[in-house]
Each structure stands twice: as C-alpha cells, then as structure tokens.
C-alpha cells in the first residue's frame, strides 16, 4: 500500500489507540498469569519464555493437583456439548411475529435453517468451540472468523487471549479488537502482495535464507467511519480491517469487513472491559486445594523417604539401600530417623468440602448428571424434573454463550451462506413486500435517496426482516422451558382451576394460537403442523360429527318415547283399568 500523509496519520492514530489499550489491559495480566498457572498452564507464556524464546514448555510443572484443570475442562465440554451438536442445533425464525403466521414464510425460515446449518457443518467451528469455551472460562476467549473463498467455507480459529486487546462502545458492546499475528515473511507476501510490505520485508521475501523470518503485524478491526448501508463496495462495510507493522509504522493493508472477531465474556464487571470468569471466582478454592495436595505429597514423601540425623564420621559410608551395613566405632555415631510420626490434621470431610466448592463454581455436578442419565437422550422436561432449580443457575452463562458466540456464528455464516453454498432460497412475496415497506420507511426516516428499483436489494442487504436463531440444545431448551413453555403450562393450569368456578373463563383462550405457541418453543417443523385452515377444517368436521351424533341421539330418544306412548297397556295395570 503506497505511503502518503493520510496513511501516515491513520497509522499514528491507530498505534496511539493500541498503546492506550495495552496500558488499560496491563493491570489484568499478573492476575491472568495466576489463573493460567493453575487452570490452563498452556496459556502461561505472557511474561516468561525459555532460553530459545519458546513459550509454554513446562505445562503444569508447578501444579500439584489437576482438579482445577479438570473442572474447567468439564465446564467447557459441558457447555458446548449440550448446546452444539452435529445434528441441527438451531432453527431460524423471523423477528416479526405476524410474518411467522404465514405458512410460506415459515417454510422459508426452515429452508434457511437447513442451508445455514449445512454451511456451519462445513466449517471447523465444532472443533474450535471447546477450546474457546476453555479460554473463556479463564480470562475470556476470542475466535477469529475468516472467509475462505477458495474452499467456499468459513474458518474459525482461537486466538491466544494474551495477543488480543479490545474495548467497548457506550452500550457495553465490543467495538474494536486489536490482535498481533506472527507469520513468516513469505506468508505475508503471499497474503497481501510483496509490493505492500515494508521495504526491508520485501528484501527478506526475495531471499531464500530470510523468507522464513518471523514477522509480526498488528491487525485492527474497528467501526468503519466510511460505512454506507446503501453501497455494497468492500470499503463501505460496517467495519474497517487494517494490518500495520508497528516497528516501521507501515500500513500493509486496509479493507472492509462485515463482522468483528467473536469475543465470549461469560460475565461482566461494571467497571471492567475484560470479563469475569468461573476461574476467577474459583481461584481461592483452587489454590487451597493445590496447597493441601502439596502438603499431603510432602507428608507422604517424608513417610516413605524419611530424614535422618547422621554423625559426620559416617558421611562416606552412609547408605539407604536395603540390607546395607554401616560400621561405627562409638555409640554416638548411630544414625537417628527424624520423621517417625507424620501428622495429617486435615479431615477428609474438610478437604471434600473444598473440592465440592471448586466443582460448584464450574457446575460440574450438573454436567456429570447430564452425562450419566441412562436411556435415550434426555429431554428438557426430564432434565428440569431431575435438576429442579439447579437448571436456573446456568442461565446467565448459557445466555452469554448464545449472545456472544452462537448468535455471532450463525449471523456470520448466514450472511455468507449464498456465496459459500451456491444455493439461493427463494424469498416469499409477502416477506419481500414487507421488507420493501420497511426499507422505504427507513430511507425516509434517515434521509436516504434510494431508487425504487434498488429498494429490494437495500432491504435484503440491510436485513429489514432479521432472521434470529432459536437453539435446540438441551441447555437452551431448559432455559426456554423455564421462560416460556412453563409459563404456558402454569397459565393453562390456573385457567382450568378458574373455569371450574366460572366456566365462561375457558372462552378467553384461543386454542390454535396457544397450541402453536407451545410447539414453537420445541422447534417443531412447519411440515409437521396443520395450518390454521387445516385446523379449522378438522374442528368443523368434529363439530359436524358431534352435531349429527346429537341429532341421532335426539331422534332415538324421541322414537323410544313415542313407542312407549303407543304401546298397549299391560294386563292388570292401572292403564288397562282406566
């Protein structure tokens, strides 16, 4: 990229912001080292490297108990395994309820769901998500989406948390992400073109001996000041993406982007940009558990390999080998064992209480129960009955996982699916008309001049009717049941009780709408449901059959009454006497 005053000023501005973000994150780093050291030692490479400059070569060297790592591992796998499957794990729905009442629109949503799920399956998202969850449980995970036009699929890969800096906008949403990337010079030349690299890098790229030299670029994604929703060109996308060599202050590339990197923040502190995580809350119990294990190992070692007090005259002939004989001349030269009574004053119940608290921070008992249920895969109702109120404890974590990760993945892949899969799902006419009407209103409100012929494209590109994902994983279903389906069932139960005193109450509810509402929470496919016309036809047939049956019953009762009136009196009866 050619250097000019504008590019130089842009680079200086971005580097100044980067310096601010580094200073803002610096107070967290020592705390992160403590967390990584006991929960995820493979991350502990921010401050100290070995003599060859290689990070993380002593995984767990200073850890005495693997329970904290195991708890984090179970939490990460439990969160992902109960939300994301190889089978379809989400269903797309429009955020406009009246449109979802249309059968063709619902079928369109199902077709888009199948298409998006196929596109997600072609990515490496499933293999990367557990590691993202693990990093997010320690200090916050960051996943980078990259579109691979050659292979027609998206790629996702986890970035080391120490290599990422970010900041919020005024609404608490991520608006800017900085990350450093190290690659050989030849890779940078292949990616951006040798002519766009700094001058000294170009020389290295031409040299076979130096082409593999590792060089670092700063990648920045931030809100695009030139964003224009009416223009589809790359440089007018919602976000700007640039690559800078910090040392030479050289702008290697600048382009547009439709999305930010994915950042999962499990919980938020009101004054922190970086997240609160389960490991932070569990750190005290994890350290206590580790120290107890260290003390127990020391006691066990002293018991099996005790210390001795030995006279210096025996130094040359002292041996601990079995059956060894040592000769001494005076009684005072006799060796004396010191560790004869090893004490361990920590009761098993006390240690178990510490371990139980450590597991509680990561909901290990919940995920263990989910994996131990026998028989067919458990339903949300089954889990709710077994776990009771414990199901609600994971609500905030499930919510942040859906919002920060799953919604982002579905949105990113969904926005690229037509170019990735080559398939275009026809949009129903009613939905097209609705989107055009919204686009007209949006243009008038914001003073945009859009040609009538371009309204449909503008409406589609700017998502005038947003497709939202409803997730079918067990954890998502449990939360949805607590929030929606359970309220339906509670309302029906109360109405049933009230109708016993006031029968007219039952006419308040609309059976078809309520039935669809309950089934919609379970993501029943449209093809498996009757339309409102089909439902009404069934009801009419039932009512007609009931009316015919009632008429037949009345005719039968009338005939029986008439036969009694026309029948001759029995002999000796009062009727005969009369």
Coordinates of C-alpha atoms in Angstrom, one line a residue:
X1 CA 0.0 0.0 0.0
X2 CA 1.6 3.4 -1.0
X3 CA 2.6 5.7 1.8
X4 CA 1.1 9.1 2.0
X5 CA 0.3 11.7 4.6
X6 CA -3.2 10.4 5.1
X7 CA -2.0 6.8 5.6
X8 CA 0.8 8.0 8.0
X9 CA -1.7 10.0 10.1
X10 CA -4.1 7.0 10.1
X11 CA -1.3 4.7 11.3
X12 CA -0.2 7.1 14.1
X13 CA -3.8 7.4 15.3
X14 CA -4.3 3.6 15.4
X15 CA -1.0 3.0 17.1
X16 CA -1.8 5.6 19.8
X17 CA -5.1 3.8 20.4
X18 CA -3.2 0.5 20.6
X19 CA -0.9 1.9 23.2
X20 CA -3.9 3.0 25.2
X21 CA -5.5 -0.5 25.0
X22 CA -2.2 -2.1 26.1
X23 CA -1.9 0.2 29.1
X24 CA -5.6 -0.5 30.0
X25 CA -5.0 -4.3 29.9
X26 CA -1.7 -4.3 31.8
X27 CA -3.2 -4.4 35.3
X28 CA -5.0 -7.6 34.5
X29 CA -2.0 -9.6 33.2
X30 CA -0.5 -10.6 36.5
X31 CA -3.9 -11.8 37.7
X32 CA -4.3 -13.7 34.4
X33 CA -0.9 -15.4 35.0
X34 CA -2.1 -16.7 38.4
X35 CA -5.3 -18.0 36.8
X36 CA -3.5 -19.6 33.9
X37 CA -0.9 -21.2 36.1
X38 CA -3.4 -23.4 37.9
X39 CA -6.4 -23.7 35.5
X40 CA -4.8 -23.6 32.0
X41 CA -1.0 -23.7 32.2
X42 CA -0.7 -23.9 28.4
X43 CA -1.7 -20.2 28.3
X44 CA 1.1 -19.1 30.7
X45 CA 3.5 -17.6 28.2
X46 CA 2.9 -13.9 28.5
X47 CA 5.9 -12.9 30.7
X48 CA 8.5 -15.6 30.7
X49 CA 10.0 -17.6 27.8
X50 CA 12.7 -20.2 27.8
X51 CA 16.3 -19.6 26.6
X52 CA 15.2 -20.2 23.0
X53 CA 12.2 -17.8 23.2
X54 CA 9.7 -20.6 23.1
X55 CA 6.5 -20.3 25.3
X56 CA 4.7 -22.8 27.4
X57 CA 7.2 -25.7 27.6
X58 CA 6.6 -26.6 31.2
X59 CA 2.8 -27.2 31.3
X60 CA 1.7 -27.8 34.8
X61 CA 5.3 -28.0 36.2
X62 CA 4.2 -26.1 39.4
X63 CA 0.8 -27.7 39.9
X64 CA 0.2 -30.5 42.4
X65 CA -3.4 -31.3 41.8
X66 CA -5.2 -31.4 38.4
X67 CA -8.7 -30.9 39.8
X68 CA -9.0 -27.2 38.8
X69 CA -8.0 -28.1 35.2
X70 CA -10.4 -31.0 35.2
X71 CA -13.3 -28.8 36.4
X72 CA -12.6 -26.2 33.7
X73 CA -12.4 -28.9 31.1
X74 CA -15.7 -30.4 32.2
X75 CA -17.4 -27.0 32.2
X76 CA -16.1 -26.2 28.7
X77 CA -17.2 -29.5 27.3
X78 CA -20.5 -29.5 29.2
X79 CA -21.4 -26.0 27.9
X80 CA -20.5 -26.8 24.3
X81 CA -21.7 -30.4 24.2
X82 CA -25.2 -29.6 25.5
X83 CA -25.6 -26.6 23.1
X84 CA -23.9 -27.6 19.8
X85 CA -24.4 -30.9 18.0
X86 CA -23.5 -32.4 14.7
X87 CA -27.3 -32.7 14.1
X88 CA -29.2 -29.4 13.6
X89 CA -28.9 -27.4 16.8
X90 CA -30.7 -24.2 15.8
X91 CA -33.9 -23.1 14.0
X92 CA -34.2 -19.7 12.2
X93 CA -37.2 -17.5 12.8
X94 CA -38.1 -14.0 11.7
X95 CA -38.3 -11.4 14.4
X96 CA -41.8 -10.3 13.1
X97 CA -44.5 -12.4 14.6
X98 CA -47.2 -11.7 12.1
X99 CA -45.0 -12.9 9.3
X100 CA -44.3 -16.2 11.2
X101 CA -48.1 -16.9 11.0
X102 CA -47.7 -17.3 7.2
X103 CA -47.0 -20.9 6.2
X104 CA -44.8 -19.9 3.2
X105 CA -42.7 -17.7 5.4
X106 CA -42.3 -20.4 8.0
X107 CA -41.2 -22.9 5.3
X108 CA -38.7 -20.2 4.0
X109 CA -37.3 -20.0 7.5
X110 CA -36.9 -23.7 7.7
X111 CA -35.1 -23.8 4.4
X112 CA -32.7 -21.1 5.5
X113 CA -32.1 -23.0 8.7
X114 CA -31.1 -26.1 6.8
X115 CA -28.9 -24.1 4.5
X116 CA -27.1 -22.3 7.3
X117 CA -26.7 -25.5 9.3
X118 CA -25.1 -27.1 6.3
X119 CA -22.7 -24.1 5.9
X120 CA -21.8 -24.3 9.6
X121 CA -21.1 -28.0 9.4
X122 CA -18.6 -27.3 6.6
X123 CA -16.6 -25.0 8.9
X124 CA -14.3 -26.1 11.7
X125 CA -16.5 -24.4 14.3
X126 CA -17.3 -27.6 16.2
X127 CA -13.6 -28.5 16.7
X128 CA -12.7 -25.0 17.9
X129 CA -15.6 -24.2 20.2
X130 CA -14.4 -26.3 23.2
X131 CA -11.1 -24.5 23.3
X132 CA -12.9 -21.2 23.0
X133 CA -15.0 -22.2 26.0
X134 CA -12.0 -23.2 28.0
X135 CA -10.2 -19.9 27.4
X136 CA -13.4 -18.0 28.1
X137 CA -13.6 -19.8 31.5
X138 CA -10.2 -18.4 32.4
X139 CA -9.8 -14.9 31.1
X140 CA -12.1 -14.6 28.0
X141 CA -11.9 -16.3 24.7
X142 CA -11.5 -14.8 21.2
X143 CA -12.4 -16.6 18.0
X144 CA -11.5 -15.2 14.6
X145 CA -13.8 -15.9 11.6
X146 CA -12.1 -15.9 8.2
X147 CA -13.9 -16.5 4.9
X148 CA -12.1 -19.0 2.6
X149 CA -13.4 -18.1 -0.9
X150 CA -11.3 -20.8 -2.5
X151 CA -12.7 -23.7 -0.4
X152 CA -16.1 -21.9 -0.2
X153 CA -16.4 -22.1 3.6
X154 CA -15.7 -20.2 6.8
X155 CA -12.8 -20.9 9.1
X156 CA -12.8 -20.2 12.8
X157 CA -9.7 -20.3 15.0
X158 CA -9.0 -19.3 18.5
X159 CA -6.6 -16.5 19.3
X160 CA -4.3 -16.6 22.3
X161 CA -6.0 -14.2 24.9
X162 CA -2.7 -12.5 25.6
X163 CA -2.4 -11.5 22.0
X164 CA -5.8 -9.7 21.9
X165 CA -6.9 -6.3 23.2
X166 CA -10.4 -4.8 22.8
X167 CA -12.7 -2.1 24.0
X168 CA -16.4 -1.4 24.4
X169 CA -18.7 1.3 23.0
X170 CA -21.0 3.3 25.1
X171 CA -23.5 0.5 25.2
X172 CA -21.0 -2.1 26.5
X173 CA -20.7 -3.9 23.2
X174 CA -17.3 -4.8 21.7
X175 CA -16.5 -2.2 19.0
X176 CA -12.8 -2.5 18.5
X177 CA -10.4 -5.6 18.5
X178 CA -6.6 -5.5 18.2
X179 CA -4.5 -8.6 17.8
X180 CA -0.9 -9.4 16.9
X181 CA -0.1 -12.1 14.4
X182 CA 3.3 -13.7 13.7
X183 CA 4.0 -15.4 10.4
X184 CA 6.9 -15.9 8.1
X185 CA 7.6 -13.1 5.6
X186 CA 6.8 -15.3 2.7
X187 CA 3.3 -15.9 4.1
X188 CA 2.7 -12.1 4.4
X189 CA 3.9 -11.7 0.8
X190 CA 1.5 -14.3 -0.4
X191 CA -1.4 -12.8 1.6
X192 CA -1.0 -9.1 0.8
X193 CA 1.4 -9.0 -2.1
X194 CA 5.1 -8.3 -1.7
X195 CA 4.7 -4.8 -3.0
X196 CA 2.6 -3.9 0.0
X197 CA 5.1 -5.0 2.6
X198 CA 7.7 -2.7 4.3
X199 CA 10.9 -2.3 2.3
X200 CA 13.1 -4.5 4.4
X201 CA 10.4 -7.2 4.4
X202 CA 10.4 -7.2 0.6
X203 CA 14.2 -7.9 0.6
X204 CA 13.6 -10.8 3.0
X205 CA 10.9 -12.2 0.8
X206 CA 13.3 -12.3 -2.1
X207 CA 15.9 -14.1 -0.1
X208 CA 15.5 -17.9 0.3
X209 CA 17.6 -17.7 3.5
X210 CA 15.4 -14.9 5.0
X211 CA 11.9 -15.7 3.6
X212 CA 11.1 -17.8 6.7
X213 CA 11.9 -15.0 9.1
X214 CA 9.0 -14.5 11.5
X215 CA 7.5 -11.0 11.4
X216 CA 4.6 -9.6 13.4
X217 CA 1.7 -7.5 12.2
X218 CA -0.9 -5.7 14.2
X219 CA -4.5 -6.4 13.0
X220 CA -7.1 -3.9 14.0
X221 CA -10.9 -4.2 13.4
X222 CA -13.0 -1.2 14.3
X223 CA -16.2 0.7 13.2
X224 CA -15.8 2.0 9.7
X225 CA -16.1 5.8 9.5
X226 CA -17.0 5.5 5.8
X227 CA -19.8 2.9 6.4
X228 CA -22.6 3.4 3.9
X229 CA -25.6 0.9 4.0
X230 CA -26.6 1.9 0.5
X231 CA -23.3 0.9 -1.1
X232 CA -22.1 -2.7 -1.3
X233 CA -18.4 -2.0 -2.1
X234 CA -15.9 -3.5 0.4
X235 CA -14.6 -0.3 1.7
X236 CA -18.0 0.8 2.8
X237 CA -18.8 -2.2 5.0
X238 CA -19.7 -1.7 8.7
X239 CA -16.2 -2.4 10.0
X240 CA -12.7 -1.5 8.8
X241 CA -9.9 -4.0 9.0
X242 CA -6.2 -3.0 8.7
X243 CA -2.8 -4.6 9.1
X244 CA 0.1 -2.5 10.4
X245 CA 3.8 -3.1 11.0
X246 CA 4.3 -1.4 14.4
X247 CA 8.1 -1.1 14.1
X248 CA 8.2 0.7 10.8
X249 CA 4.7 2.2 11.1
X250 CA 3.9 0.9 7.7
X251 CA 0.2 0.3 6.7
X252 CA 0.2 -3.1 4.9
X253 CA -3.5 -3.3 4.1
X254 CA -6.8 -1.7 4.8
X255 CA -10.2 -3.2 3.8
X256 CA -13.8 -3.5 4.8
X257 CA -15.4 -6.2 7.0
X258 CA -18.9 -7.2 7.8
X259 CA -18.2 -8.6 11.3
X260 CA -15.9 -8.4 14.3
X261 CA -13.9 -11.2 15.9
X262 CA -16.1 -13.3 18.3
X263 CA -15.4 -12.5 22.0
X264 CA -17.1 -14.5 24.7
X265 CA -17.4 -12.7 28.0
X266 CA -19.0 -15.0 30.4
X267 CA -19.9 -12.3 32.9
X268 CA -19.3 -8.6 33.2
X269 CA -17.9 -6.3 35.9
X270 CA -19.5 -2.8 35.7
X271 CA -16.0 -1.2 35.6
X272 CA -14.1 -3.8 33.6
X273 CA -13.7 -4.2 29.9
X274 CA -12.4 -7.7 30.3
X275 CA -14.7 -10.4 31.7
X276 CA -15.4 -12.1 35.0
X277 CA -14.9 -15.9 34.6
X278 CA -15.6 -19.0 36.7
X279 CA -11.9 -19.4 37.2
X280 CA -11.7 -16.0 38.9
X281 CA -14.4 -17.0 41.4
X282 CA -12.8 -20.4 42.0
X283 CA -9.2 -19.3 42.3
X284 CA -9.2 -19.2 46.2
X285 CA -10.6 -22.8 46.4
X286 CA -8.2 -23.9 43.6
X287 CA -5.2 -22.6 45.4
X288 CA -6.3 -24.0 48.7
X289 CA -6.8 -27.4 47.1
X290 CA -3.4 -27.3 45.4
X291 CA -1.6 -26.3 48.7
X292 CA -3.3 -29.2 50.5
X293 CA -2.3 -31.6 47.8
X294 CA 1.3 -30.3 48.0
X295 CA 1.3 -30.7 51.8
X296 CA -0.1 -34.3 51.5
X297 CA 2.6 -35.2 48.9
X298 CA 5.3 -33.8 51.1
X299 CA 4.0 -35.8 54.1
X300 CA 3.8 -39.0 52.0
X301 CA 7.3 -38.5 50.8
X302 CA 8.6 -37.9 54.3
X303 CA 6.9 -41.1 55.4
X304 CA 8.4 -43.2 52.6
X305 CA 11.7 -41.4 52.4
X306 CA 12.3 -40.1 55.9
X307 CA 15.1 -37.7 57.0
X308 CA 18.0 -38.9 59.2
X309 CA 20.4 -37.3 61.6
X310 CA 23.8 -38.9 60.9
X311 CA 27.2 -38.4 62.5
X312 CA 29.7 -36.8 60.1
X313 CA 32.1 -39.7 60.6
X314 CA 29.5 -41.9 58.7
X315 CA 29.3 -39.5 55.7
X316 CA 31.4 -41.6 53.4
X317 CA 29.8 -45.0 54.2
X318 CA 26.2 -43.8 54.7
X319 CA 23.7 -45.8 52.5
X320 CA 19.9 -46.1 52.4
X321 CA 20.0 -49.2 50.2
X322 CA 18.1 -52.2 51.6
X323 CA 20.3 -54.6 53.6
X324 CA 23.2 -52.1 53.7
X325 CA 25.6 -52.4 56.6
X326 CA 27.4 -49.4 58.1
X327 CA 30.2 -49.8 60.7
X328 CA 30.8 -47.3 63.5
X329 CA 33.1 -47.3 66.5
X330 CA 31.3 -45.1 69.0
X331 CA 27.6 -45.2 70.1
X332 CA 27.2 -41.5 69.4
X333 CA 27.8 -42.2 65.7
X334 CA 24.5 -44.1 65.5
X335 CA 22.1 -42.6 62.9
X336 CA 18.7 -41.4 64.0
X337 CA 15.5 -41.2 61.9
X338 CA 13.7 -37.9 62.4
X339 CA 10.3 -38.3 60.6
X340 CA 8.9 -41.1 62.7
X341 CA 5.4 -39.6 63.4
X342 CA 4.0 -37.8 60.3
X343 CA 0.8 -35.9 61.2
X344 CA -2.0 -35.1 58.8
X345 CA -4.6 -33.0 60.6
X346 CA -6.9 -32.3 57.7
X347 CA -10.0 -34.5 57.8
X348 CA -11.4 -36.0 54.6
X349 CA -14.6 -34.1 55.1
X350 CA -12.8 -30.8 55.2
X351 CA -10.9 -31.5 52.0
X352 CA -14.1 -32.8 50.3
X353 CA -15.8 -29.5 51.2
X354 CA -13.1 -27.5 49.4
X355 CA -13.2 -29.8 46.4
X356 CA -17.0 -29.6 46.3
X357 CA -16.9 -25.8 46.2
X358 CA -14.4 -25.9 43.4
X359 CA -16.6 -28.1 41.4
X360 CA -19.7 -26.0 42.2
X361 CA -18.1 -22.9 40.6
X362 CA -17.9 -24.9 37.3
X363 CA -21.3 -26.7 37.7
X364 CA -19.5 -30.0 37.4
X365 CA -22.3 -31.8 39.3
X366 CA -24.9 -30.6 36.7
X367 CA -22.9 -31.7 33.7
X368 CA -22.0 -35.0 35.4
X369 CA -25.7 -35.8 35.9
X370 CA -26.5 -34.9 32.3
X371 CA -23.9 -37.3 31.1
X372 CA -24.9 -40.1 33.5
X373 CA -28.6 -40.2 32.6
X374 CA -29.4 -43.6 31.2
X375 CA -31.7 -44.4 28.3
X376 CA -32.5 -42.2 25.3
X377 CA -31.1 -38.6 25.2
X378 CA -32.7 -36.6 28.0
X379 CA -35.4 -34.0 27.1
X380 CA -35.5 -30.5 28.6
X381 CA -38.6 -31.6 30.6
X382 CA -36.7 -34.6 32.0
X383 CA -33.7 -32.5 33.0
X384 CA -35.9 -29.9 34.6
X385 CA -37.7 -32.5 36.7
X386 CA -34.4 -34.1 37.8
X387 CA -32.4 -30.9 38.4
X388 CA -35.1 -28.6 39.7
X389 CA -33.9 -25.1 40.5
X390 CA -30.3 -26.1 39.7
X391 CA -31.2 -25.7 36.0
X392 CA -31.6 -22.0 36.5
X393 CA -28.1 -21.5 37.8
X394 CA -26.5 -21.9 34.4
X395 CA -29.0 -19.4 32.9
X396 CA -26.6 -16.4 32.7
X397 CA -23.7 -18.4 31.3
X398 CA -26.0 -20.1 28.7
X399 CA -27.3 -16.6 27.8
X400 CA -23.9 -15.1 27.3
X401 CA -22.8 -18.2 25.2
X402 CA -25.8 -17.8 23.0
X403 CA -25.4 -14.0 22.6
X404 CA -21.6 -13.7 22.2
X405 CA -20.8 -16.9 20.4
X406 CA -23.7 -18.8 18.8
X407 CA -25.6 -15.7 17.6
X408 CA -22.4 -14.4 16.1
X409 CA -21.5 -17.7 14.3
X410 CA -25.0 -18.1 12.9
X411 CA -25.1 -14.5 11.8
X412 CA -21.6 -14.6 10.2
X413 CA -22.2 -17.8 8.3
X414 CA -25.8 -16.8 7.5
X415 CA -24.6 -13.6 5.9
X416 CA -22.1 -15.5 3.7
X417 CA -24.1 -18.7 3.1
X418 CA -25.2 -17.9 -0.5
X419 CA -21.7 -17.4 -1.7
X420 CA -20.5 -20.4 0.4
X421 CA -23.1 -22.9 -0.7
X422 CA -24.2 -21.6 -4.0
X423 CA -27.8 -22.1 -3.1
X424 CA -30.4 -19.3 -3.0
X425 CA -33.6 -19.8 -1.1
X426 CA -36.5 -18.0 -2.8
X427 CA -38.0 -15.3 -0.7
X428 CA -41.8 -15.4 -0.4
X429 CA -43.7 -12.5 -1.9
X430 CA -45.2 -11.4 1.4
X431 CA -41.8 -11.2 3.0
X432 CA -40.4 -9.2 0.0
X433 CA -43.2 -6.7 0.2
X434 CA -42.8 -6.3 4.0
X435 CA -39.0 -5.7 3.7
X436 CA -39.6 -3.1 0.9
X437 CA -42.1 -1.3 3.1
X438 CA -39.6 -1.2 6.0
X439 CA -36.8 -0.1 3.7
X440 CA -39.0 2.8 2.4
X441 CA -39.7 3.9 6.0
X442 CA -36.0 3.6 6.9
X443 CA -34.9 5.6 3.9
X444 CA -37.4 8.4 4.6
X445 CA -36.6 8.5 8.3
X446 CA -32.8 8.7 7.7
X447 CA -33.0 11.0 4.6
X448 CA -31.6 8.4 2.2
X449 CA -32.2 8.7 -1.5
X450 CA -32.8 5.2 -2.8
X451 CA -34.1 4.3 -6.2
X452 CA -37.3 2.3 -6.4
X453 CA -35.5 -0.4 -8.3
X454 CA -32.9 -0.7 -5.6
X455 CA -35.2 -1.0 -2.6
X456 CA -35.4 -4.8 -2.7
X457 CA -31.6 -5.1 -2.7
X458 CA -31.2 -2.5 0.0
X459 CA -33.8 -4.2 2.2
X460 CA -32.1 -7.6 1.8
X461 CA -28.6 -6.3 2.4
X462 CA -29.6 -4.3 5.5
X463 CA -31.9 -7.0 6.9
X464 CA -35.1 -5.2 7.1
X465 CA -36.6 -8.5 8.4
X466 CA -34.0 -10.1 10.7
X467 CA -33.7 -13.9 11.0
X468 CA -33.0 -14.9 14.5
X469 CA -31.8 -18.3 15.7
X470 CA -33.6 -20.4 18.3
X471 CA -31.4 -23.1 19.7
X472 CA -32.4 -26.7 20.3
X473 CA -29.6 -27.8 22.6
X474 CA -30.6 -29.3 25.9
X475 CA -29.4 -26.3 27.9
X476 CA -31.1 -23.8 25.6
X477 CA -34.4 -25.8 25.8
X478 CA -34.2 -25.9 29.6
X479 CA -33.9 -22.1 29.8
X480 CA -36.6 -21.6 27.2
X481 CA -38.9 -24.0 29.1
X482 CA -38.4 -22.1 32.3
X483 CA -39.0 -18.8 30.5
X484 CA -41.8 -19.7 28.1
X485 CA -43.3 -23.2 28.0
X486 CA -43.5 -23.4 31.7
X487 CA -45.5 -20.1 31.8
X488 CA -47.9 -21.6 29.2
X489 CA -48.5 -24.7 31.3
X490 CA -48.9 -22.7 34.5
X491 CA -51.4 -20.4 32.8
X492 CA -53.4 -23.4 31.5
X493 CA -53.5 -25.0 34.9
X494 CA -54.7 -21.8 36.6
X495 CA -57.3 -21.3 33.8
X496 CA -58.5 -24.8 34.3
X497 CA -59.0 -24.3 38.0
X498 CA -60.8 -21.0 37.4
X499 CA -63.1 -22.5 34.8
X500 CA -64.5 -24.9 37.4
X501 CA -65.9 -21.9 39.2
X502 CA -66.6 -19.7 36.2
X503 CA -67.0 -21.8 33.1
X504 CA -67.0 -18.8 30.8
X505 CA -63.3 -18.2 31.5
X506 CA -62.3 -21.0 29.1
X507 CA -63.5 -18.9 26.2
X508 CA -60.8 -16.3 26.8
X509 CA -58.0 -18.6 25.4
X510 CA -57.5 -19.2 21.7
X511 CA -56.7 -22.9 21.4
X512 CA -54.9 -22.8 18.0
X513 CA -52.7 -19.9 18.9
X514 CA -51.7 -21.3 22.3
X515 CA -51.0 -24.7 20.8
X516 CA -48.7 -23.3 18.2
X517 CA -47.0 -21.1 20.8
X518 CA -46.2 -24.2 22.9
X519 CA -45.0 -26.3 19.9
X520 CA -43.0 -23.4 18.6
X521 CA -40.8 -23.4 21.7
X522 CA -39.9 -27.0 20.8
X523 CA -39.0 -26.1 17.2
X524 CA -41.5 -28.4 15.6
X525 CA -41.1 -28.2 11.8
X526 CA -43.8 -26.4 9.8
X527 CA -44.5 -29.5 7.7
X528 CA -45.4 -31.3 10.9
X529 CA -48.1 -28.8 11.9
X530 CA -51.5 -28.1 10.4
X531 CA -52.2 -24.7 9.0
X532 CA -54.9 -22.6 10.6
X533 CA -57.2 -23.5 7.7
X534 CA -56.5 -27.2 8.1
X535 CA -57.0 -26.9 11.9
X536 CA -60.3 -25.2 11.4
X537 CA -61.4 -27.8 8.8
X538 CA -60.7 -30.5 11.4
X539 CA -62.6 -28.6 14.1
X540 CA -65.6 -28.1 11.7
X541 CA -65.6 -31.9 10.9
X542 CA -65.5 -32.7 14.6
X543 CA -68.3 -30.3 15.4
X544 CA -70.4 -31.5 12.4
X545 CA -69.9 -35.1 13.5
X546 CA -70.9 -34.2 17.1
X547 CA -74.0 -32.3 15.8
X548 CA -75.0 -35.3 13.7
X549 CA -74.5 -37.6 16.7
X550 CA -76.6 -35.3 18.9
X551 CA -79.3 -35.3 16.3
X552 CA -79.3 -39.1 16.0
X553 CA -79.4 -39.3 19.8
X554 CA -82.4 -37.0 19.9
X555 CA -84.2 -38.9 17.2
X556 CA -83.5 -42.2 19.0
X557 CA -84.8 -40.7 22.3
X558 CA -88.0 -39.4 20.5
X559 CA -88.6 -42.7 18.9
X560 CA -88.3 -44.5 22.2
X561 CA -90.8 -42.0 23.9
X562 CA -93.3 -42.5 21.0
X563 CA -93.1 -46.2 21.2
X564 CA -93.9 -46.0 24.9
X565 CA -97.0 -43.9 24.3
X566 CA -98.4 -46.2 21.5
X567 CA -97.7 -49.4 23.3
X568 CA -100.8 -51.4 24.5
X569 CA -101.3 -51.4 28.4
X570 CA -100.1 -54.4 30.2
X571 CA -102.7 -56.7 31.6
X572 CA -103.8 -55.8 35.1
X573 CA -102.1 -52.4 35.0
X574 CA -103.8 -49.1 36.1
X575 CA -103.6 -48.0 32.4
X576 CA -105.8 -51.1 31.5
X577 CA -108.3 -50.3 34.2
X578 CA -108.5 -46.7 33.0

